[in-house]
């Protein structure tokens, strides 16, 4: 390691905000916090992290552009939440507002999945997949390409304001803003046809709402990923506060093997490590940390479990010909076992992981079953309340209903409506059949709600009670499937 790094690193790997000159608006976003200048590092976890980031970003930006043919009069976007049409589309699956419980199911599966991942692999979500981590890493990647790695950035911030410094700062912030704009715009594309929105956006014909929301999401991205960064994880996010409840001694976490590392001290490469710890106090683990944590001080809430310090320390161990894993991504049980020279093991099957997995599987199975067996028709009947019933001149009793058929298919449907449960009852449907009919044919357009006014007449002798149970029977004329719908017929009683 070069001397500059070592001396800079000796001040615990980050610079006090007061010591760094604000450049193009840079500086800590929270009072008393420190400006973190994380250093680039190569290694296994960094590679995994880059892979996760590019895949997730690719999915996010590309997914709204995927097309899906649903036939005429239907959106051709594979993933779309159509707010005006009150519909959500996921490839071939179409979710109506009445089916919002699917969203609840997805949230339950996601939450329990997060519990399971945490119990197995600690803060793997925070370190590798969380949107804050992904976008912050992207912004830091841009920053590194424009301003240089850690030492260059520290020098730049401490140095006077020159043309070169201003140029770098402005370029960085313009790049961040463009990414933020693309991020905000991509988010809107999940709610509006992507090609249409893009054309409208750049030709100035999009609505003020769309411009407003795009700028809102762009601004949020710019602030959270560009400025707030680790402060979001440390001060704003509630997840670190209760995730430790999912840990046990077999959960994989990033830890420093103190029993092996201490007593620490500076060292030469060819030094004899007998009688001393393997930590050479290079602070590389702190320099690469995106949240400025010194993991040698033990587990901390600010540690997001990204394991970059593992890569950093392994690279140092390699240089000193010492065994890797002084900082390790392993369970505390294995750490203890290693310290006693005992065998280590990974125990993925434990009561809590089995329970989480079982809950997830049950929720997923229920969702899947209800999805494949769901009806694409819904009946809604509203009985007239005022008046409850009408006495007719021939002695019969009449009730009025508003009968709604929700046809969720993209095919026109024809149904036969009939009655069951009251002897001699007949019906009339306004505009379709007159009073005295025993059935009526109801046409319903594709993907709409058919609304019909239905009057049911029953002879007085068939109504011994004030309230009689009755069924509307709706038959799909094409498939022959009958959809009964229970309702009530009101009369004067005996
Ligand atoms: S733990 Fe490893 S990376 Fe950190 S200071 Fe010690 S030797 Fe260096
Ligand atoms: S301490 Fe290590 S694992 Fe934790 S956030 Fe810092 S670099 Fe990542």
mmCIF file of N, CA, C and O in Angstrom, residues 64 67 94 151 178 225 246 305 422:
data_model
loop_
_atom_site.group_PDB
_atom_site.id
_atom_site.type_symbol
_atom_site.label_atom_id
_atom_site.label_comp_id
_atom_site.label_asym_id
_atom_site.label_seq_id
_atom_site.Cartn_x
_atom_site.Cartn_y
_atom_site.Cartn_z
ATOM 1 N N UNK A 64 -40.228 -1.637 -18.892
ATOM 2 C CA UNK A 64 -41.409 -0.969 -19.451
ATOM 3 C C UNK A 64 -41.484 -1.025 -20.974
ATOM 4 O O UNK A 64 -42.538 -0.775 -21.550
ATOM 5 N N UNK A 67 -43.060 -5.493 -24.898
ATOM 6 C CA UNK A 67 -44.414 -5.443 -25.476
ATOM 7 C C UNK A 67 -45.133 -6.774 -25.260
ATOM 8 O O UNK A 67 -44.502 -7.811 -25.095
ATOM 9 N N UNK A 94 -54.108 -10.106 -15.887
ATOM 10 C CA UNK A 94 -54.753 -8.799 -15.795
ATOM 11 C C UNK A 94 -55.430 -8.703 -14.438
ATOM 12 O O UNK A 94 -56.218 -9.561 -14.070
ATOM 13 N N UNK A 151 -8.561 8.776 -2.992
ATOM 14 C CA UNK A 151 -7.541 9.790 -2.684
ATOM 15 C C UNK A 151 -7.693 11.019 -3.571
ATOM 16 O O UNK A 151 -7.553 12.153 -3.111
ATOM 17 N N UNK A 178 -28.981 13.475 -15.121
ATOM 18 C CA UNK A 178 -29.486 12.732 -16.286
ATOM 19 C C UNK A 178 -29.928 11.327 -15.866
ATOM 20 O O UNK A 178 -30.972 10.836 -16.296
ATOM 21 N N UNK A 225 -29.603 9.149 -3.736
ATOM 22 C CA UNK A 225 -28.432 8.390 -4.202
ATOM 23 C C UNK A 225 -27.197 9.264 -4.341
ATOM 24 O O UNK A 225 -26.076 8.790 -4.191
ATOM 25 N N UNK A 246 -34.210 -11.333 13.179
ATOM 26 C CA UNK A 246 -34.223 -12.512 12.297
ATOM 27 C C UNK A 246 -32.888 -13.254 12.311
ATOM 28 O O UNK A 246 -32.760 -14.319 11.735
ATOM 29 N N UNK A 305 -23.714 -4.834 5.192
ATOM 30 C CA UNK A 305 -23.432 -6.227 4.809
ATOM 31 C C UNK A 305 -23.029 -6.393 3.358
ATOM 32 O O UNK A 305 -23.273 -7.443 2.762
ATOM 33 N N UNK A 422 -88.362 -18.937 -5.696
ATOM 34 C CA UNK A 422 -89.718 -18.475 -5.386
ATOM 35 C C UNK A 422 -90.648 -18.976 -6.499
ATOM 36 O O UNK A 422 -90.446 -18.672 -7.684
#
